XYZ file of C-alpha atoms in Angstrom:
309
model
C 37.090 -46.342 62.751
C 35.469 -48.337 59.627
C 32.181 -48.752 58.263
C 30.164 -51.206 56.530
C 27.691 -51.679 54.122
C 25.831 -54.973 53.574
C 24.771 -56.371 49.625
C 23.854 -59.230 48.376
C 21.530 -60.244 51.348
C 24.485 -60.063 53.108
C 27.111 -61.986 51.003
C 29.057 -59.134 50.192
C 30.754 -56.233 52.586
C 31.988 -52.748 51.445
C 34.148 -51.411 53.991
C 35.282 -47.960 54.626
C 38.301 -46.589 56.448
C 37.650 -43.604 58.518
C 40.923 -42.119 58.441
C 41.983 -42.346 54.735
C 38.431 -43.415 53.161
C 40.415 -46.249 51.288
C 37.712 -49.571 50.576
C 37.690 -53.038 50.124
C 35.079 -55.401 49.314
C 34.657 -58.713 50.864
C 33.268 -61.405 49.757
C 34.325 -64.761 51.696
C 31.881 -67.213 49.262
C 34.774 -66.409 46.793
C 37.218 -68.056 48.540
C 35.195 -71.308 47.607
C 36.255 -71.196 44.177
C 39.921 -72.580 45.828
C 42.269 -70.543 43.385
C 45.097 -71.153 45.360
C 47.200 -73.972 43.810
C 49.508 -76.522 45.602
C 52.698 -75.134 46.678
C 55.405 -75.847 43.962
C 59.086 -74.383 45.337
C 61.521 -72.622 42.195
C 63.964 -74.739 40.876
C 67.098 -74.697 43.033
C 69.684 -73.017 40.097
C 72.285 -70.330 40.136
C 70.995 -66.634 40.145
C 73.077 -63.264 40.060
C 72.339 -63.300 44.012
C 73.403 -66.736 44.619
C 77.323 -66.731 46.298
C 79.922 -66.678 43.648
C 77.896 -63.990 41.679
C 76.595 -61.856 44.102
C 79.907 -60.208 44.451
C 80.564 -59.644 40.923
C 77.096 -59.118 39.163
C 75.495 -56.894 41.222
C 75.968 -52.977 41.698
C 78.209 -51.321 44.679
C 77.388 -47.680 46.252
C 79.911 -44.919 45.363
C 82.601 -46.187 48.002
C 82.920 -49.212 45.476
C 81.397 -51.619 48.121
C 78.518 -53.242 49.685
C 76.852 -53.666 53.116
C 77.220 -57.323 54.746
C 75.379 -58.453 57.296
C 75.665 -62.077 58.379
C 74.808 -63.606 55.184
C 72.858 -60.445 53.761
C 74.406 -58.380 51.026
C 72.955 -55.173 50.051
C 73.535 -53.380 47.343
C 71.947 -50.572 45.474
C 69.047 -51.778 42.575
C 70.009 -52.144 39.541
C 66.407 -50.643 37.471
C 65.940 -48.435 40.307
C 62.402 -46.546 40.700
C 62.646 -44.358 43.600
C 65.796 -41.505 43.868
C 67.240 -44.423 46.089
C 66.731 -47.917 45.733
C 68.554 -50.620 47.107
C 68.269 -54.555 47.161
C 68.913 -56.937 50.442
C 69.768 -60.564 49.285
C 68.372 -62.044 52.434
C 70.340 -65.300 53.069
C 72.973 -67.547 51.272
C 70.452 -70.550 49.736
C 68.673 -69.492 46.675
C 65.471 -71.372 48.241
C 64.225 -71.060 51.566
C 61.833 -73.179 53.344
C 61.834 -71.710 56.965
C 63.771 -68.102 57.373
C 65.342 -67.909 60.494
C 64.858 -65.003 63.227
C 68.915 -64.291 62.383
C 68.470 -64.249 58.934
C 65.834 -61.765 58.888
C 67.030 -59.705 61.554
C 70.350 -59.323 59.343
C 68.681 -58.575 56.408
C 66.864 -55.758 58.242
C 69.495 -54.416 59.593
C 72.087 -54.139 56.783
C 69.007 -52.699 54.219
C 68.280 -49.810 57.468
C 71.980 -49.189 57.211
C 71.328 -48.325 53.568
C 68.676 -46.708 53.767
C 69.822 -44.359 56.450
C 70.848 -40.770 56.360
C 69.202 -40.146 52.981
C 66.130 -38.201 54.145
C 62.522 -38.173 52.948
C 59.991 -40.811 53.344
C 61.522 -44.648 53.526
C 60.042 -48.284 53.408
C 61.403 -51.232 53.211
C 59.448 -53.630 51.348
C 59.709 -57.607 50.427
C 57.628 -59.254 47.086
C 58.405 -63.091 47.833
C 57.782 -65.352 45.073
C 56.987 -64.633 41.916
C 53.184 -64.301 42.232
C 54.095 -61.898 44.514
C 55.863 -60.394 42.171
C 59.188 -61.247 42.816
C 61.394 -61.478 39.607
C 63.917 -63.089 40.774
C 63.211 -66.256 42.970
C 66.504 -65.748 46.109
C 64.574 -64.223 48.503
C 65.248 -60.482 48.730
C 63.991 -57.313 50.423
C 63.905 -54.049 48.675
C 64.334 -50.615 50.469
C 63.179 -46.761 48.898
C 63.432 -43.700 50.127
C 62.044 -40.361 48.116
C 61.766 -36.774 48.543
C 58.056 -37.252 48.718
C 55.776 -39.965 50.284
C 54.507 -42.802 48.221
C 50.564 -42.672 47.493
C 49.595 -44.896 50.083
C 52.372 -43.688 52.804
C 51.382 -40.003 52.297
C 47.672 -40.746 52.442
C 48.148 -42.180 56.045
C 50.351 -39.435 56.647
C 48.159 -36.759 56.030
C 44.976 -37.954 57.342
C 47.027 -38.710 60.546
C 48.060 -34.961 60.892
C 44.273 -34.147 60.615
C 43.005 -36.622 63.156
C 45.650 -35.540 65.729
C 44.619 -31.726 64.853
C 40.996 -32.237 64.952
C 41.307 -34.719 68.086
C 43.857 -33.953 69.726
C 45.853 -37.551 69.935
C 47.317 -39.567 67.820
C 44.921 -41.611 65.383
C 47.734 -44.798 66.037
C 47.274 -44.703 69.650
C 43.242 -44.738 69.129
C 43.785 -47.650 66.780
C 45.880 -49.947 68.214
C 43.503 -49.535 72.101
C 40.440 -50.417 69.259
C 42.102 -53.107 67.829
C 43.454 -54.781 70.615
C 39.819 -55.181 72.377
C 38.891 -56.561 68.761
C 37.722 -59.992 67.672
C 41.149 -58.876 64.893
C 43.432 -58.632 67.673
C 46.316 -61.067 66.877
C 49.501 -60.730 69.458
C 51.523 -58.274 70.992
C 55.634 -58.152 71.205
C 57.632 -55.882 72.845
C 55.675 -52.726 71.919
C 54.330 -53.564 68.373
C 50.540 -54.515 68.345
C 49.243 -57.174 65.514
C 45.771 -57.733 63.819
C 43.958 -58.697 60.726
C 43.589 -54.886 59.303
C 39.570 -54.551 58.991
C 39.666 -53.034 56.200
C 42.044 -55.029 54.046
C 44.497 -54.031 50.985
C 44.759 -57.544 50.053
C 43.977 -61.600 50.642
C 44.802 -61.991 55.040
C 46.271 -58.501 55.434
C 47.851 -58.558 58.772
C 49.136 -55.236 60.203
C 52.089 -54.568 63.049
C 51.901 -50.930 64.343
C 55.636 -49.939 65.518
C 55.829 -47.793 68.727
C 58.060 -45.472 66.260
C 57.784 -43.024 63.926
C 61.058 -42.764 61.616
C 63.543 -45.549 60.271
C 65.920 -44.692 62.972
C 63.207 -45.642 65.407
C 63.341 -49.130 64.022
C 66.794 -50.411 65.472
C 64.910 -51.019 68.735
C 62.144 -52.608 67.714
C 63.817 -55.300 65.052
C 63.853 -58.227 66.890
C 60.182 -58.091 67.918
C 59.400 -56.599 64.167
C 61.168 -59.877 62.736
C 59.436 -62.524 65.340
C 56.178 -60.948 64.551
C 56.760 -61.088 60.149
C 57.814 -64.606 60.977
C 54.543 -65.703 63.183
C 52.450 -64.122 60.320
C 54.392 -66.206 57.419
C 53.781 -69.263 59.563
C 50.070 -68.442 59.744
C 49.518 -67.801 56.118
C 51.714 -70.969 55.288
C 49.270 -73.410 57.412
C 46.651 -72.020 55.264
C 47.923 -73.007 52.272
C 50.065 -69.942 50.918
C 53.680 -69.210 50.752
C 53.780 -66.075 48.369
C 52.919 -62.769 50.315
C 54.109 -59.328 49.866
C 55.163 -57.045 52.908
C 55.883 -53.372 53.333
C 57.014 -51.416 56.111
C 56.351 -47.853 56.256
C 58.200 -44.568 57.895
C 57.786 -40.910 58.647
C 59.768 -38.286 58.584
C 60.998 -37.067 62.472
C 58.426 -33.799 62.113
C 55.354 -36.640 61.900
C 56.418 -38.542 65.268
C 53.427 -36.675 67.186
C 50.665 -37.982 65.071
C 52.111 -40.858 63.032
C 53.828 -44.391 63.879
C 55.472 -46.242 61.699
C 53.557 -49.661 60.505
C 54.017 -53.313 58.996
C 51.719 -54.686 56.279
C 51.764 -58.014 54.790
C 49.274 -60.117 52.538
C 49.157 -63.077 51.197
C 49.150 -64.314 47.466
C 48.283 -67.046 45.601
C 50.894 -69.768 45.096
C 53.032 -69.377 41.997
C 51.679 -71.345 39.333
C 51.896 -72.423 35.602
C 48.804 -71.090 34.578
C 50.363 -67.462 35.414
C 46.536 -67.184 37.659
C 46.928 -64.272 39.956
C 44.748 -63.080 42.959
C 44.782 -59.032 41.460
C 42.379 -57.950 38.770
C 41.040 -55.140 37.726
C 39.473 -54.115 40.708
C 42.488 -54.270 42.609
C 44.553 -52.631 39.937
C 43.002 -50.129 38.283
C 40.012 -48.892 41.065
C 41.843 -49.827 44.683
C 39.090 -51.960 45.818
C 40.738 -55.298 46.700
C 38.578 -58.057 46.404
C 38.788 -59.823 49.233
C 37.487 -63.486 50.655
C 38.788 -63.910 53.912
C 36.976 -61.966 56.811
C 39.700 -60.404 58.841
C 37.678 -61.582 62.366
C 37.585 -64.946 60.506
C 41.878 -64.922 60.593
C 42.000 -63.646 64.026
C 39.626 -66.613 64.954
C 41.760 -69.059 62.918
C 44.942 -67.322 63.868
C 44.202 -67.918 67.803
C 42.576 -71.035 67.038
C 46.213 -72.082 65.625
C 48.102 -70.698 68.530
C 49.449 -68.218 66.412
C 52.345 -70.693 65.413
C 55.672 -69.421 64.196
């Protein structure tokens, strides 16, 4: 369900997704150049999510409140960019070494609570740290839904509808029975299949196909959804990063026969002073992530690990 091509004697891989014809290069001599810095946390100081604030500074939905759940707030975004966009302040402490299974499981829940009932094409989606992207250091989820797909979300969509028409199954199921026999193949939980996605958007992209389709598919699967996030930060975090990014996406019920809703993470670069960032302008401006890690390299090193939590 990929291809390859082989330059540089070798050195360097173009790959090709069947399905959506997205590409990546790969070039694992890169990650020799060791542009990942040591690990510095934010400084531990009062934010407009930290408690005291949080319930004055940030927005409330039209009833004039917000959604708790356990120590999760959400609340709708402030600079919104979607027709709705809301924020999940994940836990209490505005730095977090370890996130629990709790804390995550709240903060999915109260941010699907949000999300629900508006319609259209949802994800919920996390930028941690800020060479992740993350502007503000408390740890946060943010959740979108829009009339219309995002670029990436409709692509998959699409391409899905033609498989299943042209093959008559779903392109997920075909997937995830390749996958699992792969040398990718990370761990299974309750339904949702992990591996290192061959053909990578980013630095370790790890992938979790959901045995859903929609966002009200998801209340079944969150506990397994959060354990499996949570193995995957562990992994990335014995390699030497703690910034990823993470984005879950969902269909619409009429897209349940040919498409399943999926979980995508990478990881970033540490933040750092120097501002140095893993995305240029291949990444940026022609979608062709650069990337150095092979993803049957992390499934090696993830088994090779025990895939620790």
């Amino acid at each position: 369900m990929f291809s390859v091509e082989e330059y540089a004697g070798g050195r360097v891989q173009v790959r090709r997704e069947d399905l959506t014809g997205l590409t990546a290069r790969l070039s694992p001599e890169r990650i020799t150049r060791d542009i990942t810095p040591v690990y510095l946390p934010p400084r531990d100081e009062e934010c407009p999510f930290c408690p005291g604030r949080v319930e004055h500074e940030t927005p409330t939905f039209p009833d004039g409140g917000r959604i708790w759940c356990g120590e999760s707030v959400t609340f709708p975004n402030l600079y919104p960019f979607a027709s709705w966009h809301v924020v999940t302040v994940i836990t209490r402490a505005h730095i977090v070494d370890h996130f629990s299974q709790k804390h995550l499981e709240d903060a999915f829940m109260g941010i699907s609570e949000a999300l629900s009932g508006r319609g259209g094409y949802a994800s919920i989606n996390w930028n941690f740290l800020s060479s992740a992207g993350a502007s503000i250091a408390h740890p946060h989820l943010q959740g979108i839904a829009d009339p219309g797909p995002t670029n990436l979300q409709g692509r998959y969509i699409r391409e899905s509808r033609r498989y299943s028409r042209e093959h008559g199954r779903s392109y997920w199921v075909d997937l995830v029975d390749r996958e699992s026999a792969s040398e990718r193949f990370l761990f299974e939980d309750d339904g949702i299949v992990w591996f290192a996605n061959p053909v990578p958007l980013g630095e370790r992209e790890v992938r979790g196909i959901l045995p859903g389709t929609t966002l009200a598919d998801l209340g079944a699967s969150i506990s397994a959804l959060v354990r499996g996030v949570l193995r995957v930060i562990g992994c990335y975090r014995a390699l030497g990063t703690r910034a990823f990014n993470m984005a879950i996406y969902f269909g619409r019920p009429e897209d349940a026969e040919y498409f399943s809703a999926f979980c995508s993470l990478i990881a970033r670069v540490n933040p750092n002073s120097s501002a140095r960032t893993d995305s240029a302008f291949m990444e940026r401006l022609h979608l062709e992530p650069v990337v150095m890690t092979l993803p049957e390299h992390l499934g090696a090193v993830f088994r090779e690990m025990g895939g620790r939590e």
